[in-house]
GROMACS .gro file of C-alpha atoms in nm:
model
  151
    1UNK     CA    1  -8.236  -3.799  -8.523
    2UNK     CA    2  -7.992  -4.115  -8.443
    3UNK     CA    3  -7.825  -3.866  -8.143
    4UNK     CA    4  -8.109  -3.696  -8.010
    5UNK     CA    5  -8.309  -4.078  -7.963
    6UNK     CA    6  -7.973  -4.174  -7.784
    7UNK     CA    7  -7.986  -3.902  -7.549
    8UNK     CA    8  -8.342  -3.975  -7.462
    9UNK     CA    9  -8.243  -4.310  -7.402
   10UNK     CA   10  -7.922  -4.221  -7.172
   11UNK     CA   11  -8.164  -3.932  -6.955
   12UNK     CA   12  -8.404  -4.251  -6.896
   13UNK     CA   13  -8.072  -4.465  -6.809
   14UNK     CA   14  -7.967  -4.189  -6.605
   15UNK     CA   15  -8.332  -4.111  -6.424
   16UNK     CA   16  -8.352  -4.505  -6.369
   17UNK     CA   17  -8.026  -4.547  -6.197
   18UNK     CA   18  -8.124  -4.219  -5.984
   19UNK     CA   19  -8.463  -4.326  -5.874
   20UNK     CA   20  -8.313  -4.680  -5.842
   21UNK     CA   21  -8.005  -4.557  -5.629
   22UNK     CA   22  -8.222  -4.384  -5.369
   23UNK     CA   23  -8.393  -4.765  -5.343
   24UNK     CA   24  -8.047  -4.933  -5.296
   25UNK     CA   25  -7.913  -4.669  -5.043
   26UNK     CA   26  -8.239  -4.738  -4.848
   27UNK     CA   27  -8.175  -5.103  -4.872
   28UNK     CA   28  -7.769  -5.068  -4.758
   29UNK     CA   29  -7.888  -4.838  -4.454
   30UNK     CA   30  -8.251  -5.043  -4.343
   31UNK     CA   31  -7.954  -5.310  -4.244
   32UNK     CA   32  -7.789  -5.074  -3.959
   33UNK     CA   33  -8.113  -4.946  -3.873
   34UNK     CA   34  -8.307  -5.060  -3.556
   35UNK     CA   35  -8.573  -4.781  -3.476
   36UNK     CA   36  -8.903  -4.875  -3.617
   37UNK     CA   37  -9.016  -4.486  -3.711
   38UNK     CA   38  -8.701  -4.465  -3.916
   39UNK     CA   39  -8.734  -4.775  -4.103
   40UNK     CA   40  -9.099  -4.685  -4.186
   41UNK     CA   41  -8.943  -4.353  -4.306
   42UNK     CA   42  -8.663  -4.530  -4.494
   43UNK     CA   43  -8.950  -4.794  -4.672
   44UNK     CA   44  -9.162  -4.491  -4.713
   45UNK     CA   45  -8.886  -4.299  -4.946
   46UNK     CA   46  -8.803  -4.585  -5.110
   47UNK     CA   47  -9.140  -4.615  -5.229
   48UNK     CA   48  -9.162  -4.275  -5.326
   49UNK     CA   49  -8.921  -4.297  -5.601
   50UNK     CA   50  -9.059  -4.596  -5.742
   51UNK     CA   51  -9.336  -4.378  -5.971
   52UNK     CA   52  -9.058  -4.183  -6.046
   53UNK     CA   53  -8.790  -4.521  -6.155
   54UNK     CA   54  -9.085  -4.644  -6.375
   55UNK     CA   55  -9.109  -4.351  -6.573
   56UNK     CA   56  -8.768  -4.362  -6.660
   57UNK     CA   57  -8.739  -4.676  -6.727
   58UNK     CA   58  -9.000  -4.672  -6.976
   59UNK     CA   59  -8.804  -4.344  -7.130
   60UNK     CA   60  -8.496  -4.599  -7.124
   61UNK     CA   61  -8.660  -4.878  -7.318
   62UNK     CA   62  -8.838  -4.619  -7.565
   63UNK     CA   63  -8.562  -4.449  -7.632
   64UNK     CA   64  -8.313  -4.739  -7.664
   65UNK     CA   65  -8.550  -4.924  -7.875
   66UNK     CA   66  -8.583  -4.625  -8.121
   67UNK     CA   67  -8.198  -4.573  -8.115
   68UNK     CA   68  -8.143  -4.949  -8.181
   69UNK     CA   69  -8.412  -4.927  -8.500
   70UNK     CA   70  -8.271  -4.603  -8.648
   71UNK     CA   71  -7.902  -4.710  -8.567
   72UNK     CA   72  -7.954  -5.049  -8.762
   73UNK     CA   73  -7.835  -5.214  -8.464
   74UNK     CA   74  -8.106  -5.509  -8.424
   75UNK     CA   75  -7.875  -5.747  -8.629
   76UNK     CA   76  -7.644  -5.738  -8.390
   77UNK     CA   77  -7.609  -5.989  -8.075
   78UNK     CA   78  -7.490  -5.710  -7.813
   79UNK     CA   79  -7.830  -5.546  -7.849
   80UNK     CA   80  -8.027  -5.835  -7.837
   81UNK     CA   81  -7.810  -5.946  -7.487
   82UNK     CA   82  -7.853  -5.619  -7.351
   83UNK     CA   83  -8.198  -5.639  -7.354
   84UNK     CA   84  -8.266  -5.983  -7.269
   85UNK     CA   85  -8.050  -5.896  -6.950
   86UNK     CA   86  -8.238  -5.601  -6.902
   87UNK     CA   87  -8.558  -5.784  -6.886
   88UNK     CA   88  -8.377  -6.020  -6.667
   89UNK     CA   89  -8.260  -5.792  -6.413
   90UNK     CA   90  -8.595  -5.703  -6.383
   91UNK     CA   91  -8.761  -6.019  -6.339
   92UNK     CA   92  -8.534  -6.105  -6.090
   93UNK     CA   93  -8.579  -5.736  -5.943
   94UNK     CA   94  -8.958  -5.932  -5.820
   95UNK     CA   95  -8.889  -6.200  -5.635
   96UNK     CA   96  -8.610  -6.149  -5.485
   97UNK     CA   97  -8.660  -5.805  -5.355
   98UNK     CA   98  -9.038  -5.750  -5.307
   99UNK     CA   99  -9.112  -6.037  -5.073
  100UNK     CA  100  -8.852  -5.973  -4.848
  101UNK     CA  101  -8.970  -5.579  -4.855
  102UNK     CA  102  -9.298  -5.699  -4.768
  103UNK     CA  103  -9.186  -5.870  -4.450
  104UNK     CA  104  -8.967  -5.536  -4.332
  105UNK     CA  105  -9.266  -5.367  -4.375
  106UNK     CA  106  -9.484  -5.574  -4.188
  107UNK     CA  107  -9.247  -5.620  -3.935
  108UNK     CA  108  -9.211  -5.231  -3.836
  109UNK     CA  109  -9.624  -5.161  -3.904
  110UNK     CA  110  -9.739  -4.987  -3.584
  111UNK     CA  111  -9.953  -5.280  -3.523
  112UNK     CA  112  -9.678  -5.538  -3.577
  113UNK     CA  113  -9.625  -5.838  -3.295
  114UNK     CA  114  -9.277  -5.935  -3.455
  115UNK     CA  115  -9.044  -5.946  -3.164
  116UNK     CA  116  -8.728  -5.777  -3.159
  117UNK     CA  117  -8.521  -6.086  -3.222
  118UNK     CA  118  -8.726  -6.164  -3.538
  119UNK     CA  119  -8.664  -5.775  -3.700
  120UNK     CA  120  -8.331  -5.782  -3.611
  121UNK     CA  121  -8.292  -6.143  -3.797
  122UNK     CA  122  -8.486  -6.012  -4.081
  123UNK     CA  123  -8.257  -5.647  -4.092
  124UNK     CA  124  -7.963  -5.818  -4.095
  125UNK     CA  125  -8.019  -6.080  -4.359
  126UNK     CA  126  -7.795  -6.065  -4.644
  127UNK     CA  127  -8.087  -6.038  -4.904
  128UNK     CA  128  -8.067  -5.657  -5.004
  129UNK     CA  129  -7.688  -5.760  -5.068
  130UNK     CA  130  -7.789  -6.014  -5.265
  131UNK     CA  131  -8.012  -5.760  -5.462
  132UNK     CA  132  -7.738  -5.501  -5.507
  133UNK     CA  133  -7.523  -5.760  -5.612
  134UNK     CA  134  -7.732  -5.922  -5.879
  135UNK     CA  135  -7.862  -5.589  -5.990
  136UNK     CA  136  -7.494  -5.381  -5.968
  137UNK     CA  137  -7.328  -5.637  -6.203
  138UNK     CA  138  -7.604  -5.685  -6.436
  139UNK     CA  139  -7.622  -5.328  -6.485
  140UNK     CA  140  -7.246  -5.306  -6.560
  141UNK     CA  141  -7.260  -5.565  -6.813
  142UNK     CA  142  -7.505  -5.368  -7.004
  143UNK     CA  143  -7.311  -5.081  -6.988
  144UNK     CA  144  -7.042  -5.280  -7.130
  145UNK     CA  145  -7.210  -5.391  -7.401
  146UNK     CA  146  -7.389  -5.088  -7.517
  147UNK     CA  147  -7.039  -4.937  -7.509
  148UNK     CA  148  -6.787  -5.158  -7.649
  149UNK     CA  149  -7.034  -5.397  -7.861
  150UNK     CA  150  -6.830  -5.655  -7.869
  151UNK     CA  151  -7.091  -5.860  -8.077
   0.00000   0.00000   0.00000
């Protein structure tokens, strides 16, 4: 049972970091992009994976908290860091990405009065590099210690 609750959890890993990607590529291309229909489009399909990066992520955290119980592995301090960086990563996922989301948004709505100068100022801010950064390297410390355990 051990293997097949470990799969589960790597298909929600795997869904998560799909659905999640599409959301980071959006980010990386929203700062080269100028035309406000396409950055609309752009916000609009990286909402429409969000449904999709919730439902794996709850497949992740089912599955990995089922493997963790049935692996005996809740003794251990890897699995207790992976998690608490896990929850983390997501708490930090909040403020620093949906405010400044919020403001593209608003900036590009057809009813907008945001000048040019403004959208470009807010498209070219390093935030969603920020984001990528915090996120990237959180994620591949987690991978590291669900693979190595060094604890």
């Amino acid at each position: 049972m051990y293997a097949w609750w470990k799969l589960v959890h790597l298909l929600g890993v795997l869904g998560f970091l799909g659905a999640h990607g599409a959301s980071v590529a959006v980010a990386m291309r929203l700062r080269k992009e100028r035309e406000t229909v396409r950055i609309r489009a752009l916000l609009d399909l990286s909402r429409s994976t969000r449904s999709w990066m919730y439902v794996s992520l709850s497949v992740l955290l089912i599955g990995g908290v089922v493997t963790g119980s049935s692996g005996h592995h809740w003794g251990k301090g890897w699995i207790w860091a992976g998690s608490g960086l896990l929850l983390l990563l997501l708490a930090a996922a909040f403020p620093l990405a949906v405010p400044y989301y919020v403001k593209v948004r608003k900036a590009v709505a057809p009813d907008s009065e945001t000048s040019k100068a403004d959208l470009e100022s807010l498209l070219s801010s390093p935030r969603p590099l920020v984001i990528a950064a915090v996120e990237t390297s959180g994620i591949v410390v987690i991978a590291w210690l669900m693979v190595l355990k060094p604890f």
